[in-house]
XYZ file of C-alpha atoms in Angstrom:
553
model
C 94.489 92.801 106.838
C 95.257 89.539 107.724
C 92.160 88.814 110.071
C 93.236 88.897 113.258
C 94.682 85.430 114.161
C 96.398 85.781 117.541
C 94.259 88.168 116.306
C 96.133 88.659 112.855
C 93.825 90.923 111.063
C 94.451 90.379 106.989
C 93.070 90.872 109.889
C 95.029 87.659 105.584
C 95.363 89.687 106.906
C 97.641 92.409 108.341
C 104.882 100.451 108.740
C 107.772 100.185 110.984
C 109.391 103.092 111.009
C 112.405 103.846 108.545
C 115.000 102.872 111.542
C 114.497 99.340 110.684
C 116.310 99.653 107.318
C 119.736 100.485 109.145
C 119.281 97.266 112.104
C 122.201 94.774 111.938
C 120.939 91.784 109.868
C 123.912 89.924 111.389
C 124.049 89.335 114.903
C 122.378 86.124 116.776
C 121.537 86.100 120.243
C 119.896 89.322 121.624
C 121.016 90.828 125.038
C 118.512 92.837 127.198
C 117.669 95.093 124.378
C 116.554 98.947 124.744
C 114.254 100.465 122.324
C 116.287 101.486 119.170
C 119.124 98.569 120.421
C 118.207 95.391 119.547
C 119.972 93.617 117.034
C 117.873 91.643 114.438
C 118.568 89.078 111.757
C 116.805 86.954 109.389
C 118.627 83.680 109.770
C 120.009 81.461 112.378
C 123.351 79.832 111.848
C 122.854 77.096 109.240
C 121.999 73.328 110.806
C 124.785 70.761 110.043
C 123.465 67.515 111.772
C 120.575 65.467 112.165
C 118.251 65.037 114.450
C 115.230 62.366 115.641
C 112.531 64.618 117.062
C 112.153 68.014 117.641
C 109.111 69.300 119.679
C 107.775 72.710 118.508
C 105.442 74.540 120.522
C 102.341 76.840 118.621
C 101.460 79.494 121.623
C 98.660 80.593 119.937
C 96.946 77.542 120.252
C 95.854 74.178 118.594
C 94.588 75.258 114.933
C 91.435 74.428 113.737
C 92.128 73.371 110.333
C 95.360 72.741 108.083
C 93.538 72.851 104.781
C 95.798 75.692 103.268
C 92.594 77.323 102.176
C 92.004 78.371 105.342
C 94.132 79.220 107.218
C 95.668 82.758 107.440
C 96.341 82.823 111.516
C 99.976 82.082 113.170
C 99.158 78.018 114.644
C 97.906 76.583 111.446
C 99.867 78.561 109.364
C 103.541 77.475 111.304
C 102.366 73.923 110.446
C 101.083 74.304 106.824
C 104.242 75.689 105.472
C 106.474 72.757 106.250
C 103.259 70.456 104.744
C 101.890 72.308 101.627
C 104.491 73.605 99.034
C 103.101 76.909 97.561
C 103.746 78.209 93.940
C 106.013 81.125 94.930
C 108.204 80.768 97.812
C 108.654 83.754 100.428
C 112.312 83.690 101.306
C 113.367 84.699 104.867
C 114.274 88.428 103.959
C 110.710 88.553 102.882
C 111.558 88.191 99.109
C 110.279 85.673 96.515
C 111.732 82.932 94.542
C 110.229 80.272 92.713
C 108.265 77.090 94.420
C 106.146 74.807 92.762
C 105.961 77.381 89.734
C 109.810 77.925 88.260
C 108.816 80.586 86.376
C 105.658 82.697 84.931
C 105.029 85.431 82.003
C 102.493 87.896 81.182
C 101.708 87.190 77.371
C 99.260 90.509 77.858
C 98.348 92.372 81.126
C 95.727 90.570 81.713
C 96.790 87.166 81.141
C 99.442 85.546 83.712
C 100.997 81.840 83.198
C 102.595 79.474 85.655
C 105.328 76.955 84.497
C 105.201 73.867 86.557
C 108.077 72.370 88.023
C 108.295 68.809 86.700
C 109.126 65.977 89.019
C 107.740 66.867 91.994
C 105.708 64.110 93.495
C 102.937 64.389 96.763
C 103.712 62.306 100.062
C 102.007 59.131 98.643
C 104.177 59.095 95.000
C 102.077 60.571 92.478
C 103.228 63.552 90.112
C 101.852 67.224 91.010
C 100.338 67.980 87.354
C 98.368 71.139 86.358
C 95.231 69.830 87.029
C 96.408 69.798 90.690
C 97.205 73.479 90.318
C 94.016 74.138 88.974
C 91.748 72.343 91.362
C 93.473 73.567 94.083
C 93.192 77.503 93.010
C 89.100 76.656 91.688
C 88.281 74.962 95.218
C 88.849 78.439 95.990
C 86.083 80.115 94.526
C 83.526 77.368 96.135
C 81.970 79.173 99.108
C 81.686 75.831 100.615
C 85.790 75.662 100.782
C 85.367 78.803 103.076
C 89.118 79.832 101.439
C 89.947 82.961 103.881
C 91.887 84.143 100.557
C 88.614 84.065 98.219
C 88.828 88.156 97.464
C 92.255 87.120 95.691
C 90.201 85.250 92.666
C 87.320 87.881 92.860
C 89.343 89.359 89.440
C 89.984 86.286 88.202
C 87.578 84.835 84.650
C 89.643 81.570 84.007
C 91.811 79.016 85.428
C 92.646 76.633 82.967
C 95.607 73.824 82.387
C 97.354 74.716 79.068
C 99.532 72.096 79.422
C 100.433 68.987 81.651
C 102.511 71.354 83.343
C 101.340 74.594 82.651
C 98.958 76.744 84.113
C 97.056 80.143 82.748
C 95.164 82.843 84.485
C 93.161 85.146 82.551
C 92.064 88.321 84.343
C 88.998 91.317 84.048
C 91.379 93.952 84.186
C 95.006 93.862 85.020
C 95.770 92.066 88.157
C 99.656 92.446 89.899
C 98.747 90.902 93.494
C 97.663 87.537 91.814
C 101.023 86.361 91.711
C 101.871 87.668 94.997
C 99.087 86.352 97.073
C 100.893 82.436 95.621
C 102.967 82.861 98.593
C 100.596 81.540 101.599
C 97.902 79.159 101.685
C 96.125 80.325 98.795
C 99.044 79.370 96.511
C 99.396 75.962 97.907
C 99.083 72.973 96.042
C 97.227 69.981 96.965
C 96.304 66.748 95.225
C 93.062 66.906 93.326
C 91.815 63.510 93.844
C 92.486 63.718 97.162
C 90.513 66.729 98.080
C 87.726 65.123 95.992
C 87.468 62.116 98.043
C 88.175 64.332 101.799
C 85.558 66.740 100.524
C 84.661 68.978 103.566
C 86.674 66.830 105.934
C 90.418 67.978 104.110
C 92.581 69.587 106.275
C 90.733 68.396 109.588
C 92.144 65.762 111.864
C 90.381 62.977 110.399
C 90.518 64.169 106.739
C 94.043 65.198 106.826
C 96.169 66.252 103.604
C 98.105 65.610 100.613
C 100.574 67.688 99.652
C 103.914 67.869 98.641
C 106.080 69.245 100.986
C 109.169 68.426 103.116
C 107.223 67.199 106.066
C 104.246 65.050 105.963
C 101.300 65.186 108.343
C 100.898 61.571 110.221
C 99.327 61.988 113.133
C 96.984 64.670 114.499
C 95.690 64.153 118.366
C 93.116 66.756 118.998
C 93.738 68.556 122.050
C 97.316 67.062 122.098
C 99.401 67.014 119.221
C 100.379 67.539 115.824
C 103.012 65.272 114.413
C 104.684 65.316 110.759
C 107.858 62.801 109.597
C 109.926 64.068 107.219
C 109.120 63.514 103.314
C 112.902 61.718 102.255
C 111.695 62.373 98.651
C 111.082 65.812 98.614
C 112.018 66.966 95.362
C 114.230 69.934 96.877
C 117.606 68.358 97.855
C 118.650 71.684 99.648
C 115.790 71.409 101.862
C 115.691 67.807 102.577
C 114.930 68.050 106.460
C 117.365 67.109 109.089
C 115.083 66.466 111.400
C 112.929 62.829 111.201
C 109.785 63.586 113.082
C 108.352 66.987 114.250
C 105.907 67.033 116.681
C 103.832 70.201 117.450
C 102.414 71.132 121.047
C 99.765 73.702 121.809
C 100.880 75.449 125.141
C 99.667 78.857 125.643
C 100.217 79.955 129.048
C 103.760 82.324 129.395
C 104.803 80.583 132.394
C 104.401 77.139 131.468
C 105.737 77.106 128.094
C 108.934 79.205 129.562
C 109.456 76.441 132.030
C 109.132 73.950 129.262
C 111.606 75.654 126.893
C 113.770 76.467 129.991
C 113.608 72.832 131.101
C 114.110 71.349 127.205
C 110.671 69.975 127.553
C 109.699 71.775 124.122
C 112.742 72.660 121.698
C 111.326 75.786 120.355
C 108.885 77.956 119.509
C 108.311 81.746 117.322
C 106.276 84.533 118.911
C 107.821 84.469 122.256
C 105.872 86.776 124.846
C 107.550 89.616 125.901
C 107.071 87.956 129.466
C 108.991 85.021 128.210
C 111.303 86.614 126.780
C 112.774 88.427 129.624
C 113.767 85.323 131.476
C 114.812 83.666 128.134
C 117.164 85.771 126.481
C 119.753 84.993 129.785
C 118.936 81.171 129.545
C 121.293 78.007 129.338
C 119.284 76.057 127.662
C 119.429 77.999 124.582
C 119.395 81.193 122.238
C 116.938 83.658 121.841
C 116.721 85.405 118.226
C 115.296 88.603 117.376
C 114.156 89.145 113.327
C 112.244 91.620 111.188
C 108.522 91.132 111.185
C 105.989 92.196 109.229
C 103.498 92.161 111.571
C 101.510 95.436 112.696
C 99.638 96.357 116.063
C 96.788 99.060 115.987
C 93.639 100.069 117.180
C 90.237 100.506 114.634
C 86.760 101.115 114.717
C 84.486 98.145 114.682
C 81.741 100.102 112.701
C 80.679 103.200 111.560
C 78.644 104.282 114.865
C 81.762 103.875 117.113
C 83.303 107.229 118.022
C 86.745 106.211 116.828
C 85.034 106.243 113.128
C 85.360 110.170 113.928
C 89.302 110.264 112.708
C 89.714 113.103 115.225
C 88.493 111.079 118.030
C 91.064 108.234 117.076
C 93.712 110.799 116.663
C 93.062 112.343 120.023
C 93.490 108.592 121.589
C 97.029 108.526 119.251
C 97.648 111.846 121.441
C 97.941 110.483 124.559
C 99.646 106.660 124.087
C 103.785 106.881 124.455
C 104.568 104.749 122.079
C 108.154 105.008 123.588
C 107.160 103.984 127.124
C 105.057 101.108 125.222
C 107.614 99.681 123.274
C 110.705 99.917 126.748
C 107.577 98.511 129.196
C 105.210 96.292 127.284
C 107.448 95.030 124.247
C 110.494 94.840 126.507
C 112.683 97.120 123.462
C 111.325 94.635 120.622
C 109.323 96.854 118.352
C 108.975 99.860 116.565
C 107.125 102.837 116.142
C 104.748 103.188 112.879
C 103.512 105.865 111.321
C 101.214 103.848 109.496
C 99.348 100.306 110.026
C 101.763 98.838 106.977
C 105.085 97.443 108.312
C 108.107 98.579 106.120
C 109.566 94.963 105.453
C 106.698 94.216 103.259
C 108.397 96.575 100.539
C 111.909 96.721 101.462
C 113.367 94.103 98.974
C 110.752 95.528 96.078
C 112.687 96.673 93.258
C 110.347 100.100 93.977
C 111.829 100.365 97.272
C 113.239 103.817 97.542
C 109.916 104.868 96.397
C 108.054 103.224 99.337
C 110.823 104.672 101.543
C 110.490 107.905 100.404
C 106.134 107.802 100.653
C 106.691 106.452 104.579
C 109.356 109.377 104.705
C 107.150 111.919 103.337
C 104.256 111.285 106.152
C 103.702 113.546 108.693
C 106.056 112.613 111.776
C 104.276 110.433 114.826
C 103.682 113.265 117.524
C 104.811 112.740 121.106
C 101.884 112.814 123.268
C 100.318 115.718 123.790
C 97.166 116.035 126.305
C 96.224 119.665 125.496
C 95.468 118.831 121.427
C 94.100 115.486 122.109
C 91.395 117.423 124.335
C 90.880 120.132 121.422
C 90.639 117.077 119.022
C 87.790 115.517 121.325
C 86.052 118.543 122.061
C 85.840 119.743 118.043
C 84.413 115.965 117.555
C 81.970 116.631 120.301
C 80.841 112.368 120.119
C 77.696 111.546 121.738
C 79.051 108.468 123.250
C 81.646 109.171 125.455
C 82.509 105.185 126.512
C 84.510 103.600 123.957
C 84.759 99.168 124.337
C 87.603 97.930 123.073
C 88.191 93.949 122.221
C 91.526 91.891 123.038
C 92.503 88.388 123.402
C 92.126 87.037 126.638
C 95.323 86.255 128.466
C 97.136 88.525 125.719
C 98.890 90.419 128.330
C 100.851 92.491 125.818
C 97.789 93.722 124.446
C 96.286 94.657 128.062
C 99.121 96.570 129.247
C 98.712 98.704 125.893
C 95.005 99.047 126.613
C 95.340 99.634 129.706
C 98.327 102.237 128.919
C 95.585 103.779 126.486
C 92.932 103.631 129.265
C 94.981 105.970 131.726
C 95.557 108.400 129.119
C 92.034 108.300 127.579
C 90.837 109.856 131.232
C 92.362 112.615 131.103
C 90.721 114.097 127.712
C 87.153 112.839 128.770
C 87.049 109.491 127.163
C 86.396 106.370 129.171
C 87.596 102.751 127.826
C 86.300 99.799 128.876
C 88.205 96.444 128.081
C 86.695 93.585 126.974
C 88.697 89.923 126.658
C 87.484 87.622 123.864
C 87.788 83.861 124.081
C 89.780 83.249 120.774
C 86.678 81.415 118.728
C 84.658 85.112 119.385
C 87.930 87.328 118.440
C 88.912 85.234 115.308
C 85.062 84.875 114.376
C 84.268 88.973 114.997
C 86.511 90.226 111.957
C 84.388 88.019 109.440
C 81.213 88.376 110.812
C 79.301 91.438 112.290
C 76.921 90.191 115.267
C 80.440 88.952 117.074
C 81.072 92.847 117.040
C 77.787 93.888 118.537
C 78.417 96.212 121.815
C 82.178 96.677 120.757
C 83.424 100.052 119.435
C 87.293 99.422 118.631
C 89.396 96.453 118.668
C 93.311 95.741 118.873
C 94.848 94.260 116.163
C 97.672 91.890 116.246
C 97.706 91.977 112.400
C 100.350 90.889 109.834
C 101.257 91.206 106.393
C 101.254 87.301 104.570
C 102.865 88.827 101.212
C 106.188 90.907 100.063
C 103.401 93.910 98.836
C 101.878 97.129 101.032
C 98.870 97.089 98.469
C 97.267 93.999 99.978
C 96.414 95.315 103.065
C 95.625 98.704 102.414
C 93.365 97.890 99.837
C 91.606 95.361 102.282
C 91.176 97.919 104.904
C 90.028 100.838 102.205
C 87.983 99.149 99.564
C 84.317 100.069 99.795
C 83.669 96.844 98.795
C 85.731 94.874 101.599
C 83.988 92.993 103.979
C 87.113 94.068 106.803
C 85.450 97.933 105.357
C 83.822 98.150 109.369
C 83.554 101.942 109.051
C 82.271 102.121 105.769
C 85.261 104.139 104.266
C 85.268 105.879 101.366
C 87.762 108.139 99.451
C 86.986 107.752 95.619
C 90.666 109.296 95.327
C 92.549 106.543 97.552
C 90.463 103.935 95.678
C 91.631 104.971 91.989
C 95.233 105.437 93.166
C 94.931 101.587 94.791
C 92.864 100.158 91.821
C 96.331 102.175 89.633
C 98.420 100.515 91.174
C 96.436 97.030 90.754
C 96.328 97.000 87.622
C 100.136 98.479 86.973
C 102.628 95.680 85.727
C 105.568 98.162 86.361
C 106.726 98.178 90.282
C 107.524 101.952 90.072
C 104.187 102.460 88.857
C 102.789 100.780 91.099
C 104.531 101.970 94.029
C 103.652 105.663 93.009
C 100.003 105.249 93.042
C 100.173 103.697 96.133
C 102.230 106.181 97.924
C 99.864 108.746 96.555
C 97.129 106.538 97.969
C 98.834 106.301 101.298
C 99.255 110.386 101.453
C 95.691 110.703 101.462
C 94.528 107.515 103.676
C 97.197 108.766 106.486
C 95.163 111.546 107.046
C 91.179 110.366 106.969
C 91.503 106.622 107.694
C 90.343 106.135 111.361
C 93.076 103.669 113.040
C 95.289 104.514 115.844
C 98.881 102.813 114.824
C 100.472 101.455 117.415
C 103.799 99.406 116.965
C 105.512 97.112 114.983
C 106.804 94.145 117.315
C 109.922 92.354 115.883
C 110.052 88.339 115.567
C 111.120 86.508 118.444
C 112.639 82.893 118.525
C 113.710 80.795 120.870
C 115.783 77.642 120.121
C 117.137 75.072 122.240
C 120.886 75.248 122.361
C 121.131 71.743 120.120
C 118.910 73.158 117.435
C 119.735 75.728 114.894
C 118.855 76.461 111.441
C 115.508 77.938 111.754
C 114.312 81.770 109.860
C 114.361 84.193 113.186
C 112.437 86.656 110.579
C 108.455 86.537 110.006
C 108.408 85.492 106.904
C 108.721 81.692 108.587
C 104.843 81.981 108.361
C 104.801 81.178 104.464
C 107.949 79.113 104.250
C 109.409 75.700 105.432
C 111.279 76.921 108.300
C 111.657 73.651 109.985
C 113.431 72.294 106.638
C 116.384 74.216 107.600
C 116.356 72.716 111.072
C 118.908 70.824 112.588
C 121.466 69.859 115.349
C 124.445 72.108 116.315
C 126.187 69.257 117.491
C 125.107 70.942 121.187
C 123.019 68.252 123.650
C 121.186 65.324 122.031
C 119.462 63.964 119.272
């Protein structure tokens, strides 16, 4: 999961349903949408003029680091990708292309190599070389580093430069998320020297970075700002930015950073509330954009004591949520129903896709609610605690609606809830470490997906072994079929065992799926430009930013 960041679980983690597929990927502006109505698309009309400034607001907050090792949440990760090139580049349809790495082979299936692109400098001249690559990736493996992506090298027996611009992976056993995972943070590429000499202190307002990217960090005002100028010598001339200085703002109240988009005040921002959003879409002062997301909202267990562990308990709880009502009342018509916690973009441009889409197809269909079996369900599980805490976000009010949604229903089938609101240090810190989830029985997660691969998060959320494991899970059968598909360097394969894995999770994996929201972007009416899908939380969005020729510079 991708951990939970506004609470994204990767938790680093974090499917819609099949409906997605046939949305417009054309369209723009959204009008009042309806559930099943609103039109979504990836991209934003492309930029054509320059600009000065543009002020970007992160509504999840100021992050605490922007060393690309660690960060795997929505604020730090918006900034990192226009800083820190990675190796593979997501695209905006939530496909890859090459980045730092133009291309890579398998000499043997458990041997992967990285060809360098030459040329490419960091923000202060130098050339990016292998041993960049390399000290970047081993940093990695230093529990010191704290890298939120260190499970990704847990396979991995070498990391060696074969040549200046070369770099080769050698493997246990076969390894196909590797290369995938060289999307986010983990596959970002830093100067070696420089993390040397920042030590501890890289990526932190007073260590900063060095990367090679299109914009380059100058200026970080804790409490107040983030600000990055644009690097003029970035070594991709399609993605030279437009824009000369971004600065980023940390305003996470609905009201005031409506007002300040409404008044100009702040240019833009992604993950508009559904609050916001209402009084948005019919603004002035600019567009609102709805894209596919691959993020993911559900309910789990915090351990293995908590009644929801009991999958009939958690099913009963599915029983008596309308997801329909949710999606028209808390999510304003901008999400879908999921069968399952893995949101169907992750998989749709795979060259295995109609096997994914016929495994999500295949599931059993999400039941209306129905009172009378959820009280069967909870009187067969007969659990001896009746009270069931569940953690949120404070001031998420999406979340709290849903809870509170799941609190009405949970009445009438015996079960009370009891909400609990975590200040963000406690709900970030809880999905990493176990006395933050002492007293709590569930939690929601706001999760999302980082890579273009459904394995990633169900093996996080499966694996015996994984530390995100809260229930202690264990299915020896959904384990082989995940560890099959690991290890598989054909995407059919690899898809198959993972359907088959998915068959068998879907029915004795305690979660209560929830929704899949859809991205929301606003944009001032003089910018334009900007990915309106997800995937802007691995790429350099803000590269493709620029004026309409609308307002001012």
């Amino acid at each position: 999961m991708h951990a939970p960041r506004r609470t994204a679980l990767p938790l680093a983690a974090l499917a819609t349903v099949l409906a997605l597929t046939s949305c417009s990927s054309g369209g723009g502006r959204a009008a009042g949408p309806s559930p099943g109505a609103v039109r979504l698309t990836s991209t934003t009309p492309a930029a054509h003029g320059s600009l000065d400034s543009v002020t970007w607001n992160l509504p999840m907050g100021e992050p605490t680091t922007l060393d690309p090792a660690k960060v795997g949440d929505y604020s730090p990760s918006t900034v990192v990708a226009n800083l820190c090139d990675p190796l593979v580049r997501l695209k905006a349809d939530y496909s890859t292309a090459p980045g730092l790495a133009t291309s890579w082979n398998r000499p043997d299936p458990k041997t992967l190599v990285l060809n360098l692109r030459r040329g490419v400098t960091f923000w202060d001249g130098s050339a990016m070389t292998a041993a960049d690559v390399v000290a970047s990736l081993e940093r990695q493996r230093v529990p010191a580093t704290q890298s939120v992506n260190i499970q990704v090298l847990a396979n991995v027996t070498t990391i060696r430069a074969t040549g200046s611009h070369q770099v080769t992976v050698r493997f246990r056993t076969p390894d196909s998320l590797f290369l995938k995972y060289l999307v986010n943070g983990f596959g970002a590429v830093s100067k070696a020297a420089y993390l040397k000499k920042a030590g501890t202190a890289y990526g932190t307002a007073k260590g900063g970075l060095m990367c090679t990217g299109p914009f380059e960090l100058t200026r970080w005002r804790p409490g107040e700002s983030i600000t990055a100028v644009r690097n003029g010598a970035y070594w991709d001339p399609a993605l030279r930015p437009k824009v000369k200085k971004l600065t980023f703002r940390f305003v996470t109240d609905n009201g005031t950073l409506t007002s300040a988009l409404m008044s100009g005040q702040i240019d833009g921002s992604y993950e508009i509330p559904s609050t916001a959003a209402k009084a948005l879409r019919t603004s002035e002062e600019g567009n609102l954009y709805y894209g596919p997301s691959a993020q993911t909202v559900f309910l789990t267990p915090t351990g293995p004591a908590s009644p929801l562990a009991d999958r009939r308990v958690a099913d009963a709880l599915s029983l008596v949520l309308d997801r329909d009502a949710l999606v028209k009342n808390v999510y304003d018509g901008a999400a879908q129903r999921q069968k399952t916690f893995i949101p169907s973009l992750v998989w749709q441009h795979s060259p295995a896709k109609d096997v994914y889409a016929k495994g999500y197809a295949a599931l059993p269909a999400l039941p209306g609610p129905d009172v009378a079996r959820a009280k069967k369900l909870v009187a067969q599980a007969g659990p001896k605690q009746r009270t069931v805490t569940v953690a949120m976000g404070a001031g998420d009010q999406q979340s709290l609606q849903t809870l509170t949604f799941l609190q009405a229903g949970a009445r009438k089938i015996g079960l009370k809830v009891v909400i609990r609101q975590l200040q963000p240090t406690q709900m970030s810190g809880m999905f990493y470490n176990s006395a933050l989830r002492k007293g709590l029985d569930a939690t929601m997660v706001l999760g999302y997906v980082e890579i273009p691969d459904p394995l990633s998060y169900a093996d996080m959320l499966t694996d015996p072994r994984s530390p995100l494991n809260w229930t202690d899970y264990r299915n020896s059968a959904v384990t082989s079929h995940i560890g099959a598909a690991k290890a598989a360097d054909d995407e059919q394969v690899a898809a198959r065992e993972f359907t088959k894995a998915q068959a068998l999770y879907a029915k004795d994996f305690p979660v209560v799926p929830i929704v899949c929201p859809y991205e929301r972007l606003f944009l001032n009416k003089r910018l334009s430009g900007a990915p309106a899908s997800f995937a802007y939380i691995n790429m350099p969005w803000a590269a493709r930013l620029g004026g309409t020729g609308q307002g001012t510079s």
